Short mmCIF file of C-alpha atoms and ligand atoms in Angstrom, two decimals:
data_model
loop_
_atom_site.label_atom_id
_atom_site.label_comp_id
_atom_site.label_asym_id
_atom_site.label_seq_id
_atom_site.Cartn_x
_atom_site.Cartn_y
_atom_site.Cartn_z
CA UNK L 1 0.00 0.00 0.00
CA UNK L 2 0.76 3.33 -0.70
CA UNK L 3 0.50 6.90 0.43
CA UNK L 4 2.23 10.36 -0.26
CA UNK L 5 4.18 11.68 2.18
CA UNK L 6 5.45 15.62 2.59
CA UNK L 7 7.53 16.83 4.97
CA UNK L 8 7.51 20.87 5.79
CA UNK L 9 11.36 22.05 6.84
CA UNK L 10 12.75 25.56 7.64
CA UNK L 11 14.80 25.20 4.37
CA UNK L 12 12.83 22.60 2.23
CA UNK L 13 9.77 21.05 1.43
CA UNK L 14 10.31 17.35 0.80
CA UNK L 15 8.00 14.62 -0.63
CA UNK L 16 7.44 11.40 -2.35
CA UNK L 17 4.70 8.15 -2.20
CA UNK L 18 5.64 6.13 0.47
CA UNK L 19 5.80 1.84 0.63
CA UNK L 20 3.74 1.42 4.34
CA UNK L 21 4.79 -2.33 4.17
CA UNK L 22 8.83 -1.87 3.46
CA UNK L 23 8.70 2.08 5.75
CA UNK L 24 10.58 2.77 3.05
CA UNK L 25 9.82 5.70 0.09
CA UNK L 26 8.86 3.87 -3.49
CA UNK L 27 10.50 6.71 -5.39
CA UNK L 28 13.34 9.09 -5.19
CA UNK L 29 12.17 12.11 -3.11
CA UNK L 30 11.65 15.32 -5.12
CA UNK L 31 12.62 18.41 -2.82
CA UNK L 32 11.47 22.28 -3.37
CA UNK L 33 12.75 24.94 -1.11
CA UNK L 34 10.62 26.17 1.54
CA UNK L 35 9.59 30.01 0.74
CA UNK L 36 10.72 32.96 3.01
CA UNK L 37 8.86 34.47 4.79
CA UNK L 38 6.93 30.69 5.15
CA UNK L 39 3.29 31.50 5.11
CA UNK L 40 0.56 29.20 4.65
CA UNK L 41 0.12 30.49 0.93
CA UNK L 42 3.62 30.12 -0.17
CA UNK L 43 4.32 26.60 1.86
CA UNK L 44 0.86 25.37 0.28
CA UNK L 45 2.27 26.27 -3.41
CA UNK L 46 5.06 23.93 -2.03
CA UNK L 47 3.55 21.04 -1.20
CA UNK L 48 1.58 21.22 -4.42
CA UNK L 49 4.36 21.53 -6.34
CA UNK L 50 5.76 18.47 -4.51
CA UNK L 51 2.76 16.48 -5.00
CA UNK L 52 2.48 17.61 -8.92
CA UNK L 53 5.76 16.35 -9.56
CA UNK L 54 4.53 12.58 -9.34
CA UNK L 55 0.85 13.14 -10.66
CA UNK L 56 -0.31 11.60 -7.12
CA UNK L 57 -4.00 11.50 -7.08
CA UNK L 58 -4.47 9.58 -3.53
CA UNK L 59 -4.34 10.49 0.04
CA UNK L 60 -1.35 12.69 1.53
CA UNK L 61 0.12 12.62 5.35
CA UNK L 62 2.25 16.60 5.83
CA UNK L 63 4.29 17.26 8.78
CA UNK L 64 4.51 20.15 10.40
CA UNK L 65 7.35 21.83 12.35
CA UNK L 66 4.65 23.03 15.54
CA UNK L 67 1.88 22.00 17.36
CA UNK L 68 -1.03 20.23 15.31
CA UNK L 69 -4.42 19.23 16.67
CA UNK L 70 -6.55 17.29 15.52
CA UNK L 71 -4.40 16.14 12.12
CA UNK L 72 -5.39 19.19 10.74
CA UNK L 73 -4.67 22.34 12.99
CA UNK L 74 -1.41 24.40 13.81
CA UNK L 75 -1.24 25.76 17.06
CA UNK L 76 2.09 26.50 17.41
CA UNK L 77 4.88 28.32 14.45
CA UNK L 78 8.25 28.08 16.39
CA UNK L 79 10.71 28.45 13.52
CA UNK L 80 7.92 29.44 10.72
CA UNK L 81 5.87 32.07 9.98
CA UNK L 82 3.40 33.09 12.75
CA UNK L 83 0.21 33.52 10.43
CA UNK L 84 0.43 29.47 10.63
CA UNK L 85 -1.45 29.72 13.89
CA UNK L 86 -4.70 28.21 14.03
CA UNK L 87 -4.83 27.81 10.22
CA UNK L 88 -6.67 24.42 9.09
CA UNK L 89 -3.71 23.63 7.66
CA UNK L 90 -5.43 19.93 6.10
CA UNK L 91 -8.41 22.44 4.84
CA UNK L 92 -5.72 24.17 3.35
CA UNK L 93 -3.93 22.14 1.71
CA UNK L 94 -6.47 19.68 0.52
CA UNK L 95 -8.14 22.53 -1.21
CA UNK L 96 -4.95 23.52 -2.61
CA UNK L 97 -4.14 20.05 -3.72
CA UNK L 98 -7.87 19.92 -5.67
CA UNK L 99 -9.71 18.04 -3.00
CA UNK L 100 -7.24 15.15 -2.12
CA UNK L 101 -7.93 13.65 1.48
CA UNK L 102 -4.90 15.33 3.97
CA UNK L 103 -3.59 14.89 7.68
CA UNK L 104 -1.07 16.99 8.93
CA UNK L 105 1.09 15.87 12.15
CA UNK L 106 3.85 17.57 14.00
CA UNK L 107 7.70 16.85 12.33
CA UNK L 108 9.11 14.99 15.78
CA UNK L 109 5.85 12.99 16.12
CA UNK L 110 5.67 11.72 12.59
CA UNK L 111 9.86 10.77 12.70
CA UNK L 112 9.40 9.27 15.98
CA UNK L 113 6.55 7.08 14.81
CA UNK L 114 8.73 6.24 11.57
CA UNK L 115 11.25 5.23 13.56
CA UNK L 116 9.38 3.01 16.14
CA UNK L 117 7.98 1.29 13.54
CA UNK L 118 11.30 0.62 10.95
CA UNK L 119 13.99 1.93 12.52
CA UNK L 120 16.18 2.45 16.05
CA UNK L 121 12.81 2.22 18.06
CA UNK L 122 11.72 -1.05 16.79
CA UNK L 123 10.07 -3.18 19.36
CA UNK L 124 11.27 -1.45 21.91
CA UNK L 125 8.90 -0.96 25.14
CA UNK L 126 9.10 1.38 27.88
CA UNK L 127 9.39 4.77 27.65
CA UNK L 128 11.34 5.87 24.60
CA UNK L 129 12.25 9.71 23.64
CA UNK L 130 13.00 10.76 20.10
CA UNK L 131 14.65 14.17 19.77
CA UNK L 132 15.20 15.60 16.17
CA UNK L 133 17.83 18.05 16.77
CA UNK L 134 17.66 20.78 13.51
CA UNK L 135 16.70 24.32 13.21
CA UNK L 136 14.80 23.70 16.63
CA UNK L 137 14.76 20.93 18.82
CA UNK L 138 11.65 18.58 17.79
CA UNK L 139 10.23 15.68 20.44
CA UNK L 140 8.30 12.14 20.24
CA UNK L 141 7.30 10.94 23.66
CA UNK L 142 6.42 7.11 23.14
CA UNK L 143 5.14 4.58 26.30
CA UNK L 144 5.25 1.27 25.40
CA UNK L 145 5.01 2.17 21.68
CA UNK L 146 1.88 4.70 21.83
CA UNK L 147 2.70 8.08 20.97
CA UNK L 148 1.79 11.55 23.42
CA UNK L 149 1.42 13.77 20.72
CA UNK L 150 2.42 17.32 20.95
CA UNK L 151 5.10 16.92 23.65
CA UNK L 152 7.08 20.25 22.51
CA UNK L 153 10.31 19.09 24.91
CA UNK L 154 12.25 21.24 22.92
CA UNK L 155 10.71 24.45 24.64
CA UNK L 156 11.85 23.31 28.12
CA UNK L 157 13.81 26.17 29.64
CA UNK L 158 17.77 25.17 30.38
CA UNK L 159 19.66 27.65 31.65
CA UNK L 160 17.17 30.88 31.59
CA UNK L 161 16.81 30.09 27.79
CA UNK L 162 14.01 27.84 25.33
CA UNK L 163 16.64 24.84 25.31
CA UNK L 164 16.36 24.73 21.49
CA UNK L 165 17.96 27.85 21.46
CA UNK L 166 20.90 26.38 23.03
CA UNK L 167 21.15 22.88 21.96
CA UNK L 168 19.95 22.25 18.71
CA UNK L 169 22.04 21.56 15.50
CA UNK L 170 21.32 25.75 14.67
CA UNK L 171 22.57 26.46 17.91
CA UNK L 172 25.57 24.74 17.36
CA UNK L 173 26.24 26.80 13.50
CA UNK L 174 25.61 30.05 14.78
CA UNK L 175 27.65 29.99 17.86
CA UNK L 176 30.14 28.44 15.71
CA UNK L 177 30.66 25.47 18.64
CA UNK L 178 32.90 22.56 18.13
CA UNK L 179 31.13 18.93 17.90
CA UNK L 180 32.45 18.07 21.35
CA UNK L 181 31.62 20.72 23.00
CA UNK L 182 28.35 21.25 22.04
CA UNK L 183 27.78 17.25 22.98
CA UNK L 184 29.27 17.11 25.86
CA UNK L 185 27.74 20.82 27.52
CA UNK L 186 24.98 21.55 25.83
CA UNK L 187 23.54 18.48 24.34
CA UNK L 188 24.27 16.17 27.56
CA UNK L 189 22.27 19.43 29.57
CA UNK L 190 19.28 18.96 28.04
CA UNK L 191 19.26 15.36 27.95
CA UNK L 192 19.99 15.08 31.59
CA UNK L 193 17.24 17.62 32.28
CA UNK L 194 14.75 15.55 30.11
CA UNK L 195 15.71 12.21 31.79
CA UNK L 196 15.39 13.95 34.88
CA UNK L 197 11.49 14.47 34.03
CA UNK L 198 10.96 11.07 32.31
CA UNK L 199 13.41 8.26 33.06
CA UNK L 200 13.19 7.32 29.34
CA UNK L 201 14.69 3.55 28.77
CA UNK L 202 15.71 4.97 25.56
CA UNK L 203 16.89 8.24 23.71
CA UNK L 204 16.89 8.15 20.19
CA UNK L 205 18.64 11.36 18.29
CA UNK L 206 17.19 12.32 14.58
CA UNK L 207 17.59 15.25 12.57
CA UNK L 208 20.15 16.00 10.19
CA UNK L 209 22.70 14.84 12.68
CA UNK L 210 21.62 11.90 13.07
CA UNK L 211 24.31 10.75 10.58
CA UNK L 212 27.12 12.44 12.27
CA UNK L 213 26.72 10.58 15.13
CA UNK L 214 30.30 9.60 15.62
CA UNK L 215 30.93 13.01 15.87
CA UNK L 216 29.17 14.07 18.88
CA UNK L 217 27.34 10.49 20.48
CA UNK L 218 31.23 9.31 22.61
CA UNK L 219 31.27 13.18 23.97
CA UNK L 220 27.70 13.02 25.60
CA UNK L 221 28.61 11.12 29.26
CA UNK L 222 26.68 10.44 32.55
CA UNK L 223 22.80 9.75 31.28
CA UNK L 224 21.44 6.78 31.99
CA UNK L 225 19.17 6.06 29.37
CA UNK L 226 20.81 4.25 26.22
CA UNK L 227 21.21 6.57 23.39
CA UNK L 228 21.12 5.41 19.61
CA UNK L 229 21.00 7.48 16.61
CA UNK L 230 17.53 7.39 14.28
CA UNK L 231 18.02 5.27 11.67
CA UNK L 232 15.65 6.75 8.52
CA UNK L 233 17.63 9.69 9.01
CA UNK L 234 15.98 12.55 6.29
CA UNK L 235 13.28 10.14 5.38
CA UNK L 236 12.15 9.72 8.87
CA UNK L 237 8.83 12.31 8.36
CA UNK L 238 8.09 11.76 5.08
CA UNK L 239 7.59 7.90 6.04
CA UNK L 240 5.78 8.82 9.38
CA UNK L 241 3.55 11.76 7.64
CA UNK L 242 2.09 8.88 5.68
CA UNK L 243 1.75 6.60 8.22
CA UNK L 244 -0.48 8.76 10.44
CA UNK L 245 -2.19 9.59 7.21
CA UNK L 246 -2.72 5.81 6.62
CA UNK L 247 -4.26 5.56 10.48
CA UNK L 248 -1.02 3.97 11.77
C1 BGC E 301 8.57 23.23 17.31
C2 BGC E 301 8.19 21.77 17.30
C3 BGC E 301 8.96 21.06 16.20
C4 BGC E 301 10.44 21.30 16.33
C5 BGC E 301 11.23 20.69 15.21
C6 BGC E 301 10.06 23.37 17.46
O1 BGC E 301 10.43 24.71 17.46
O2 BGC E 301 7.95 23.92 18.36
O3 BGC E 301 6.83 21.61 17.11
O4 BGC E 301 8.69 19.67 16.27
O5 BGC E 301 10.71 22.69 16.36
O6 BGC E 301 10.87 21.22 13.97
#
């Protein structure tokens, strides 16, 4: 079975049908930068664009980089333009896309089901954590494999600042910090403050970094949790938009 999947980035909008049975995408992705300022207008022209490219006629899943309720509603634009907020972002788009059937989930939550499903998180129980450290700092809170939606742990204050503003893969480029020492302050801070809260069994890092491990994973020392790079990497949302899109 298939279904399209989209995933909305600060930089890009990224898409392509996606094989549920293999988690896997059935054709090479086909990528479109993300407009800037990214309004609902210009973002929707993305997606379109995205979903043009391969004539797909059937049901899309979208993620979103903020709060979503519902599948359909942004509450939240961290990192994207504010006139997002309280959009119907599935109205939206489904008109835009001539009536096809859309869901939209938040970015973490649709990598973090991805990767519970075909990747690092695979059969694991407990409670497991999936942080997509990028532009901001996205989260998946999972207890024995069902998803809290919405979890937003990358908002968590550390230090008298919004910890994504200190320990995500941005933060780390503009300060112009070295791998090991943004692992081993910043990035082992926030972890420790988040296993503090949860006592996940299981921290799993995605985002672009995600295959730079090696470069930052030995410096982060002292939590307790074990802590494994995502394994879908880039594809991660695009396979977990149309999951949630297929009901999974
Ligand atoms: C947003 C989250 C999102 C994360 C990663 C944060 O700023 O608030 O909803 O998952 O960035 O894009």
């Amino acid at each position: 079975m298939q279904i399209f999947g989209v995933d909305i980035g600060g930089s890009g909008i990224k898409g392509a049908p996606v094989d549920l049975d293999k988690g896997d995408l059935a054709q090479e992705r086909h990528k479109v930068l993300t407009p800037q300022p990214a309004t609902p207008d210009g973002v929707a022209d993305g997606v379109k664009q995205v979903v043009d490219h391969f004539g797909w006629t059937g049901p899309v899943g979208v993620t979103f980089p903020g709060v979503v309720t519902d599948g359909a509603t942004i509450r939240t634009a961290a990192n994207v333009d504010d006139s997002w907020i309280d959009t119907d972002a599935a109205a939206l788009l489904g008109e835009r896309l001539g009536g096809l059937p859309v869901t939209v989930v938040n970015d973490a939550d649709a990598a973090g089901v991805a990767e519970m499903h075909f990747g690092a998180g695979r059969g694991r129980r407990g409670t497991v954590i999936l942080l997509t450290l990028g532009t901001g700092i996205g989260s998946a809170v999972f207890a024995d494999g069902v998803l809290v939606p919405n979890t937003e742990l990358g908002h968590l204050e550390l230090d008298g600042h919004d910890a994504e503003k200190r320990a995500s893969s941005k933060a780390r480029e503009d300060h112009d910090m070295s791998w090991e020492h943004w692992a081993s302050h910043r990035v082992r801070k926030y972890l420790a403050h988040v296993e503090m809260l949860f006592s996940p069994d299981l921290f799993i890092i995605g985002g672009g970094v995600s295959r730079k491990s090696h470069k930052f994973l030995p410096h982060i020392k002292g939590i307790k949790a074990e802590i494994v790079p995502a394994q879908l990497q880039n594809n991660a949302g695009i396979v977990g938009a149309a999951m949630r899109a297929a009901g999974r």
